[in-house]
mmCIF file of C-alpha atoms in Angstrom:
data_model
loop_
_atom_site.group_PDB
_atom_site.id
_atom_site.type_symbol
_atom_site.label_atom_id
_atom_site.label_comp_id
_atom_site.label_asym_id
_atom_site.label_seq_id
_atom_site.Cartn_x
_atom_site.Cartn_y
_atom_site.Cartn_z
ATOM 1 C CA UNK A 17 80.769 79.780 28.922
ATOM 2 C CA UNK A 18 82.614 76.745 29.297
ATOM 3 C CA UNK A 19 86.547 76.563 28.060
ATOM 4 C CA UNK A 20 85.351 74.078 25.357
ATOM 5 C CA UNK A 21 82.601 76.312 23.963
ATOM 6 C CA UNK A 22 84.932 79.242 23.527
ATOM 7 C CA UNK A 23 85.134 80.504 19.866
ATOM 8 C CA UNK A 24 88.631 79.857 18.284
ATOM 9 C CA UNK A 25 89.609 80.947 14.947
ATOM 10 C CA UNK A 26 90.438 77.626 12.567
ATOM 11 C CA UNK A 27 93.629 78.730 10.860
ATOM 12 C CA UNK A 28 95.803 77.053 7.663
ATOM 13 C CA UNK A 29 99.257 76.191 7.279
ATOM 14 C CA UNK A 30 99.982 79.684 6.816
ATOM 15 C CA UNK A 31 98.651 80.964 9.802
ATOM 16 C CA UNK A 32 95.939 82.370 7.833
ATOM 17 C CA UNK A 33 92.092 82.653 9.218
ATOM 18 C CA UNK A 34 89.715 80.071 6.734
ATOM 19 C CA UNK A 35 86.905 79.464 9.564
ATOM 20 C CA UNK A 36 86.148 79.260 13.634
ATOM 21 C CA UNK A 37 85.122 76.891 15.819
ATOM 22 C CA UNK A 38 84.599 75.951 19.372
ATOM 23 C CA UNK A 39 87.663 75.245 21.266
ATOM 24 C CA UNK A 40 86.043 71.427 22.351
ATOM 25 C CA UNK A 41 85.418 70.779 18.752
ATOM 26 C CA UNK A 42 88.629 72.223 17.406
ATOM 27 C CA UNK A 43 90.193 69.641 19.719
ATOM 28 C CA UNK A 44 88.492 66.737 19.385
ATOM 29 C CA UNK A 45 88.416 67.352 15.541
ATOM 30 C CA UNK A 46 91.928 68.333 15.629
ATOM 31 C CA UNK A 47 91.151 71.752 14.041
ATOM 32 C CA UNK A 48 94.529 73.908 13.451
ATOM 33 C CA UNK A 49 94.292 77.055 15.641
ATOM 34 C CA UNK A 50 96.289 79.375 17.713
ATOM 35 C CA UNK A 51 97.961 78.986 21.041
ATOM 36 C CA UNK A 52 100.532 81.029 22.720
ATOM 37 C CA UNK A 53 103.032 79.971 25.167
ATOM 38 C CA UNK A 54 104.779 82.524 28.073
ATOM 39 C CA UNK A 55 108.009 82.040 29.709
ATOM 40 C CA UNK A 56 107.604 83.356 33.006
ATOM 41 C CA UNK A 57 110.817 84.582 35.069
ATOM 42 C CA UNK A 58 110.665 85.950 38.701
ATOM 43 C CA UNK A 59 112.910 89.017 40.055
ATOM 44 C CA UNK A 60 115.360 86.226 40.439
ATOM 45 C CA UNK A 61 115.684 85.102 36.797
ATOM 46 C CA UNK A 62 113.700 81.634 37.932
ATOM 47 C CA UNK A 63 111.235 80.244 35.655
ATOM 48 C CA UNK A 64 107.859 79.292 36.658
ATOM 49 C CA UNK A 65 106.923 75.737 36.533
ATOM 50 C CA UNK A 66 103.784 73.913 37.146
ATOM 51 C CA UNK A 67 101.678 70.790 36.650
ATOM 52 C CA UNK A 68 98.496 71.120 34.885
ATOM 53 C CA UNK A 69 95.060 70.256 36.468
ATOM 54 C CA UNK A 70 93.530 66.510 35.158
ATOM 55 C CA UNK A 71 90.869 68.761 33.931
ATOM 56 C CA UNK A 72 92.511 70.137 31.116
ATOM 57 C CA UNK A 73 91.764 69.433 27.474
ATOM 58 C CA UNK A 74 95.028 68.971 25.992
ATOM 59 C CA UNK A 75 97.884 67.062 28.154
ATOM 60 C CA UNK A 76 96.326 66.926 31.726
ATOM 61 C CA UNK A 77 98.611 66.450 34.408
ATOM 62 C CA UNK A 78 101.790 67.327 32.336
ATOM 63 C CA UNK A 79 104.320 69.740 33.704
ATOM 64 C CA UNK A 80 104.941 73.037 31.707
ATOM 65 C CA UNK A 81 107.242 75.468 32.098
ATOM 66 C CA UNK A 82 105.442 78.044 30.354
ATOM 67 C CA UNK A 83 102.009 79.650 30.969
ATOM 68 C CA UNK A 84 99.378 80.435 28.412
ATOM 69 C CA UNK A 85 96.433 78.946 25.989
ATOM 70 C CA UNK A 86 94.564 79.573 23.121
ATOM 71 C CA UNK A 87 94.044 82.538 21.049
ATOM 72 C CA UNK A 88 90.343 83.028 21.036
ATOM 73 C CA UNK A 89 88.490 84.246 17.803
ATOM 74 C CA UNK A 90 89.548 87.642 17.150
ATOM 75 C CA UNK A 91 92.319 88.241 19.476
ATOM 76 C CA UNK A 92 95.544 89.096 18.565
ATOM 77 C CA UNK A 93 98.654 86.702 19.852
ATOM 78 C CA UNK A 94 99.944 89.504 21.614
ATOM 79 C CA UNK A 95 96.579 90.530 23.516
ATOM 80 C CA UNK A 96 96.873 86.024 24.514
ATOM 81 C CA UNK A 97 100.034 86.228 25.782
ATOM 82 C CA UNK A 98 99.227 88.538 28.177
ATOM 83 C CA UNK A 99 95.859 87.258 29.064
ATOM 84 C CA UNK A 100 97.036 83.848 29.699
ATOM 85 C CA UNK A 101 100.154 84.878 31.752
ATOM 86 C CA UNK A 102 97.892 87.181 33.952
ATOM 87 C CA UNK A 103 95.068 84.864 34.649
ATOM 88 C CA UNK A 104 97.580 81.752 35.243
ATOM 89 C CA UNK A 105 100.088 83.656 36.869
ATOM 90 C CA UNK A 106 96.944 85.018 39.039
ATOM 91 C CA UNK A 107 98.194 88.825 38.408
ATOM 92 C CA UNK A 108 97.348 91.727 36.831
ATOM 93 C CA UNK A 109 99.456 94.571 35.691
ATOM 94 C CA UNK A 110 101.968 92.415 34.073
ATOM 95 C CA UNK A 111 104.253 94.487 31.361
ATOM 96 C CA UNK A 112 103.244 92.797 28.221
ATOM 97 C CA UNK A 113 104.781 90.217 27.346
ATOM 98 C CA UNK A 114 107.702 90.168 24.421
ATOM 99 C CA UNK A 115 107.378 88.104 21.430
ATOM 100 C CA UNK A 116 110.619 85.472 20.805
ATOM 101 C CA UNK A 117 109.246 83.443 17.834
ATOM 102 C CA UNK A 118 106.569 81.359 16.126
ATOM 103 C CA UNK A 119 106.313 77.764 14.587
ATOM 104 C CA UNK A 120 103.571 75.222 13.744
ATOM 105 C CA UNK A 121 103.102 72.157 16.299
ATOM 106 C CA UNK A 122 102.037 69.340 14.693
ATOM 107 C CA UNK A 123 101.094 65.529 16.077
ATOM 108 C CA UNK A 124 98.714 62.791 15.469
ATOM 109 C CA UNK A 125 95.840 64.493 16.939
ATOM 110 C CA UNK A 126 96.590 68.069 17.314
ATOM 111 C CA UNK A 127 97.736 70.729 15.278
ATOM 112 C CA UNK A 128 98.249 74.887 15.794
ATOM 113 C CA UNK A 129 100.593 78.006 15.534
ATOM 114 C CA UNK A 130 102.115 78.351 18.300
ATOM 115 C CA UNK A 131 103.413 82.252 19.701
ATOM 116 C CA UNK A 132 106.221 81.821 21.806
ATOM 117 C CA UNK A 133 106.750 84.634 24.401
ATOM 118 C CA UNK A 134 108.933 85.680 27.820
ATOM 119 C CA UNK A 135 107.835 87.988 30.621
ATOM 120 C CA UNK A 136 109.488 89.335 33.349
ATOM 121 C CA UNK A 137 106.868 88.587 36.195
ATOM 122 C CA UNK A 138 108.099 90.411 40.049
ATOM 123 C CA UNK A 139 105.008 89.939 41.288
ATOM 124 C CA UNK A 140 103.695 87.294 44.151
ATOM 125 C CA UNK A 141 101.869 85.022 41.833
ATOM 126 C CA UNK A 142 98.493 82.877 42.903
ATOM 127 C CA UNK A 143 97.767 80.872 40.529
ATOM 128 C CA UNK A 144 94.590 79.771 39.034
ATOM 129 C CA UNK A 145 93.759 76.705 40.604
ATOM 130 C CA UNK A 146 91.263 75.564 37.612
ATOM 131 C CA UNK A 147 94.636 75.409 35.448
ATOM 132 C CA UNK A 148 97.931 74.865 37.733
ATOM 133 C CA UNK A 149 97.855 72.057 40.392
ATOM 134 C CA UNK A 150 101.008 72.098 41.502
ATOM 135 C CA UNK A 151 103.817 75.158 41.004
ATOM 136 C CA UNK A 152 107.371 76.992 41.990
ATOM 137 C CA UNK A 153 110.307 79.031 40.403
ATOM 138 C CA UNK A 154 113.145 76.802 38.841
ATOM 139 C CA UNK A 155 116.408 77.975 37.767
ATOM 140 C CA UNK A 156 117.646 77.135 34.729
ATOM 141 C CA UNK A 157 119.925 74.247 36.023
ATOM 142 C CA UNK A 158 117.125 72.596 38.440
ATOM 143 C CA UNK A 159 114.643 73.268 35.445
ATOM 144 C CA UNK A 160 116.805 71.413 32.834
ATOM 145 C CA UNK A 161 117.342 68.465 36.042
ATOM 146 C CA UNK A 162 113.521 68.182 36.442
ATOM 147 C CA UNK A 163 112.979 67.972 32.585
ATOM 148 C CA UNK A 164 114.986 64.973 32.247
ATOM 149 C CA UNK A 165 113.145 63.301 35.292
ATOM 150 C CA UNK A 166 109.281 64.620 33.456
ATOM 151 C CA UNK A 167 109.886 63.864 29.764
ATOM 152 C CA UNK A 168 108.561 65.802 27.409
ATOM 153 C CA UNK A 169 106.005 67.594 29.364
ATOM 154 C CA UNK A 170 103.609 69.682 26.786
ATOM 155 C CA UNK A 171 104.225 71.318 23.388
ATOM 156 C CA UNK A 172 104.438 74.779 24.793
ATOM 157 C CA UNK A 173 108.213 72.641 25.532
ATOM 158 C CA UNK A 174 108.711 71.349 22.533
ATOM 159 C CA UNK A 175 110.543 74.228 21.394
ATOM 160 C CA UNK A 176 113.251 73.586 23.657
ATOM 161 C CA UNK A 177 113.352 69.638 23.288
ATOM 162 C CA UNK A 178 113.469 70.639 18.973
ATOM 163 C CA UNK A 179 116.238 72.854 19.656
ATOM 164 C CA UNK A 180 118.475 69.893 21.631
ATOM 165 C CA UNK A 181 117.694 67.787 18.811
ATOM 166 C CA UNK A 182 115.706 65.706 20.497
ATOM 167 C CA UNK A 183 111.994 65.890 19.099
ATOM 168 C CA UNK A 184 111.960 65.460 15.079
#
């Protein structure tokens, strides 16, 4: 199965399950679904940062500085955060990861609940190289340096650019 013909459950404004569809068409119709995004932190307190693959769906060569995806059908955001962050991260036996809050992201063309989550990750990463081209572990003053010089890299950021005041 290809990432656009995974089954996603179509969600309203209240989070609540009215349908599914596949991930391809959810996008391209701009279906509201479920994503979930993981801050990653080494033994060091870095976070991991990365540039996604031109391959991806939504915002293709964008730099994130948090792991994760989409919920698929079924799944629980808590089961999503910690598949995502394990098959990014390119670990297993990551503790799971802990929930910090939710909110709806909403554009022109895409819309979905959006889990966001931290993990504590002391493991040598390898990431998967279908969804990270480029990565490394950022502290918190080179990450907020780097963020200025990328923009606004994906919505699993916006959080952070909302909180600043600088995204309506």
């Amino acid at each position: 199965m290809t990432p656009s013909e995974e089954i996603l459950d179509i969600v309203d404004e209240n989070d609540e399950v009215i349908g599914q569809a596949p991930r391809g068409e959810a996008t391209a119709r701009g279906l509201r679904h479920r994503c979930v995004f993981v801050e990653a932190r080494d033994a060091d307190g870095r976070v991991f940062v990365h540039r996604r693959t031109p391959t991806k769906l939504v915002f293709p060569s964008r730099h994130d500085m948090f792991v994760g995806g989409v919920v698929g059908a079924g799944e629980s955001y808590d089961e999503a955060a910690l598949r995502e962050a394990e098959e990014e991260l390119g670990v297993s036996g990551l503790p799971q990861p802990e929930p910090l809050f939710r909110f709806l992201y909403a554009d022109a063309g895409h819309t979905w609940w959006s889990a966001v989550y931290q993990v504590r990750c002391e493991l040598p990463v390898a990431p998967q190289v279908e969804e990270v081209a480029w990565h490394t572990f950022l502290d918190d003053a080179e990450l907020e340096r780097r963020l200025g010089e990328w923009g606004h890299p994906h919505t699993g950021c916006m959080w952070m650019f909302r909180q600043r005041g600088e995204v309506p």
